[in-house]
GROMACS .gro file of C-alpha atoms in nm:
model
  143
    1UNK     CA    1   5.274 -10.478   2.367
    2UNK     CA    2   5.035 -10.414   2.660
    3UNK     CA    3   5.297 -10.214   2.848
    4UNK     CA    4   5.358  -9.991   2.545
    5UNK     CA    5   4.984  -9.926   2.514
    6UNK     CA    6   4.966  -9.845   2.886
    7UNK     CA    7   5.257  -9.602   2.871
    8UNK     CA    8   5.147  -9.424   2.554
    9UNK     CA    9   4.784  -9.404   2.669
   10UNK     CA   10   4.907  -9.276   3.006
   11UNK     CA   11   5.083  -8.996   2.821
   12UNK     CA   12   4.763  -8.928   2.623
   13UNK     CA   13   4.559  -8.890   2.943
   14UNK     CA   14   4.829  -8.692   3.119
   15UNK     CA   15   4.874  -8.461   2.821
   16UNK     CA   16   4.499  -8.411   2.782
   17UNK     CA   17   4.453  -8.317   3.147
   18UNK     CA   18   4.769  -8.101   3.152
   19UNK     CA   19   4.653  -7.901   2.849
   20UNK     CA   20   4.308  -7.848   2.997
   21UNK     CA   21   4.455  -7.747   3.333
   22UNK     CA   22   4.674  -7.489   3.158
   23UNK     CA   23   4.381  -7.366   2.951
   24UNK     CA   24   4.115  -7.350   3.225
   25UNK     CA   25   4.315  -7.329   3.551
   26UNK     CA   26   4.104  -7.623   3.681
   27UNK     CA   27   4.358  -7.851   3.854
   28UNK     CA   28   4.261  -8.178   3.683
   29UNK     CA   29   4.621  -8.270   3.598
   30UNK     CA   30   4.709  -8.205   3.962
   31UNK     CA   31   4.434  -8.452   4.059
   32UNK     CA   32   4.583  -8.714   3.825
   33UNK     CA   33   4.926  -8.672   3.985
   34UNK     CA   34   4.797  -8.636   4.342
   35UNK     CA   35   4.941  -8.872   4.602
   36UNK     CA   36   4.852  -8.659   4.907
   37UNK     CA   37   4.621  -8.925   5.050
   38UNK     CA   38   4.873  -9.214   5.035
   39UNK     CA   39   5.050  -9.287   5.364
   40UNK     CA   40   5.420  -9.198   5.348
   41UNK     CA   41   5.402  -9.069   4.987
   42UNK     CA   42   5.162  -8.790   5.083
   43UNK     CA   43   5.419  -8.637   5.317
   44UNK     CA   44   5.698  -8.635   5.060
   45UNK     CA   45   5.776  -8.360   4.811
   46UNK     CA   46   5.811  -8.580   4.503
   47UNK     CA   47   5.948  -8.456   4.171
   48UNK     CA   48   5.695  -8.431   3.887
   49UNK     CA   49   5.865  -8.705   3.684
   50UNK     CA   50   5.827  -8.951   3.973
   51UNK     CA   51   5.458  -8.869   4.024
   52UNK     CA   52   5.404  -8.914   3.650
   53UNK     CA   53   5.592  -9.246   3.663
   54UNK     CA   54   5.344  -9.369   3.928
   55UNK     CA   55   5.063  -9.270   3.691
   56UNK     CA   56   5.223  -9.467   3.407
   57UNK     CA   57   5.263  -9.778   3.622
   58UNK     CA   58   4.893  -9.758   3.714
   59UNK     CA   59   4.807  -9.706   3.347
   60UNK     CA   60   4.995 -10.020   3.242
   61UNK     CA   61   4.822 -10.220   3.517
   62UNK     CA   62   4.478 -10.091   3.412
   63UNK     CA   63   4.538 -10.173   3.046
   64UNK     CA   64   4.663 -10.521   3.131
   65UNK     CA   65   4.371 -10.604   3.365
   66UNK     CA   66   4.108 -10.449   3.140
   67UNK     CA   67   4.238 -10.630   2.833
   68UNK     CA   68   4.239 -10.967   3.012
   69UNK     CA   69   3.884 -10.917   3.147
   70UNK     CA   70   3.749 -10.804   2.810
   71UNK     CA   71   3.929 -11.085   2.628
   72UNK     CA   72   3.759 -11.343   2.852
   73UNK     CA   73   3.425 -11.195   2.744
   74UNK     CA   74   3.528 -11.168   2.376
   75UNK     CA   75   3.495 -10.789   2.395
   76UNK     CA   76   3.862 -10.691   2.354
   77UNK     CA   77   3.808 -10.567   1.997
   78UNK     CA   78   3.507 -10.347   2.077
   79UNK     CA   79   3.547  -9.975   2.151
   80UNK     CA   80   3.252  -9.919   2.386
   81UNK     CA   81   3.379 -10.137   2.673
   82UNK     CA   82   3.707  -9.944   2.683
   83UNK     CA   83   3.527  -9.610   2.693
   84UNK     CA   84   3.272  -9.731   2.948
   85UNK     CA   85   3.520  -9.900   3.183
   86UNK     CA   86   3.758  -9.605   3.183
   87UNK     CA   87   3.473  -9.360   3.242
   88UNK     CA   88   3.371  -9.573   3.542
   89UNK     CA   89   3.730  -9.571   3.668
   90UNK     CA   90   3.731  -9.192   3.632
   91UNK     CA   91   3.402  -9.169   3.824
   92UNK     CA   92   3.543  -9.385   4.103
   93UNK     CA   93   3.871  -9.194   4.132
   94UNK     CA   94   3.737  -8.838   4.112
   95UNK     CA   95   3.608  -8.831   4.474
   96UNK     CA   96   3.970  -8.856   4.595
   97UNK     CA   97   3.971  -8.485   4.515
   98UNK     CA   98   3.812  -8.436   4.859
   99UNK     CA   99   4.132  -8.563   5.022
  100UNK     CA  100   4.348  -8.274   4.903
  101UNK     CA  101   4.332  -7.897   4.900
  102UNK     CA  102   4.534  -7.879   4.575
  103UNK     CA  103   4.273  -8.051   4.357
  104UNK     CA  104   3.931  -7.944   4.221
  105UNK     CA  105   3.628  -7.913   4.443
  106UNK     CA  106   3.401  -8.219   4.432
  107UNK     CA  107   3.117  -8.007   4.291
  108UNK     CA  108   3.321  -7.851   4.009
  109UNK     CA  109   3.120  -7.928   3.696
  110UNK     CA  110   3.407  -7.822   3.472
  111UNK     CA  111   3.646  -8.057   3.651
  112UNK     CA  112   3.400  -8.347   3.622
  113UNK     CA  113   3.353  -8.286   3.249
  114UNK     CA  114   3.725  -8.257   3.175
  115UNK     CA  115   3.811  -8.553   3.399
  116UNK     CA  116   3.552  -8.788   3.249
  117UNK     CA  117   3.623  -8.675   2.893
  118UNK     CA  118   3.992  -8.738   2.952
  119UNK     CA  119   3.926  -9.089   3.078
  120UNK     CA  120   3.704  -9.163   2.778
  121UNK     CA  121   3.979  -9.034   2.545
  122UNK     CA  122   4.215  -9.264   2.735
  123UNK     CA  123   3.979  -9.556   2.663
  124UNK     CA  124   3.973  -9.468   2.293
  125UNK     CA  125   4.352  -9.446   2.294
  126UNK     CA  126   4.390  -9.788   2.459
  127UNK     CA  127   4.145  -9.950   2.217
  128UNK     CA  128   4.305  -9.785   1.912
  129UNK     CA  129   4.657  -9.884   2.002
  130UNK     CA  130   4.554 -10.241   2.082
  131UNK     CA  131   4.385 -10.259   1.740
  132UNK     CA  132   4.696 -10.121   1.570
  133UNK     CA  133   4.910 -10.371   1.762
  134UNK     CA  134   4.688 -10.659   1.652
  135UNK     CA  135   4.703 -10.540   1.291
  136UNK     CA  136   5.084 -10.509   1.303
  137UNK     CA  137   5.114 -10.856   1.454
  138UNK     CA  138   4.895 -11.003   1.180
  139UNK     CA  139   5.098 -10.825   0.910
  140UNK     CA  140   5.422 -10.958   1.058
  141UNK     CA  141   5.295 -11.318   1.037
  142UNK     CA  142   5.176 -11.269   0.678
  143UNK     CA  143   5.530 -11.194   0.563
   0.00000   0.00000   0.00000
C-alpha cells in the first residue's frame, strides 16, 4: 500500500510542477528532476523517464519513512503533519537549485511559492491516499 501511495503522490507532485513550469516558464519541474549535482549521474544525459523513476523511488522512501515516524507518534491519521513535513522537505531541497544552471534562481519568489505549494499538495495527496487505503482495508475486513 505504501509504495502505491508513494508512486501516485510522486505523480501528483511531478504533474503539479510540470504544469506550473509549462504555464510560468519557471523551471520547477526541472528542479524536481535535476541530478546535476550527483557524482556520476550529473555527467550523464539521462532520459526523462529514468529521471522521473528516481523521483518516484525517493517518493516511496519518503512516504514509508514519514508514515513510520508519524505512526510512532500516533499522528499518521492527521493531515497537518504530512503538510508540514513535506513543506520542510521542500524547504531543505530547494537550495540545491544553486548547484545547477538549468534550475530556478535561489531568490525566485515564484519558484519558492510553486515549489512549496507543490510539496504541500504532495503532503495532502499522501495523507488522503493513506486514509482511503485504511478505509478500504477496514471495508475488506467487514465483509
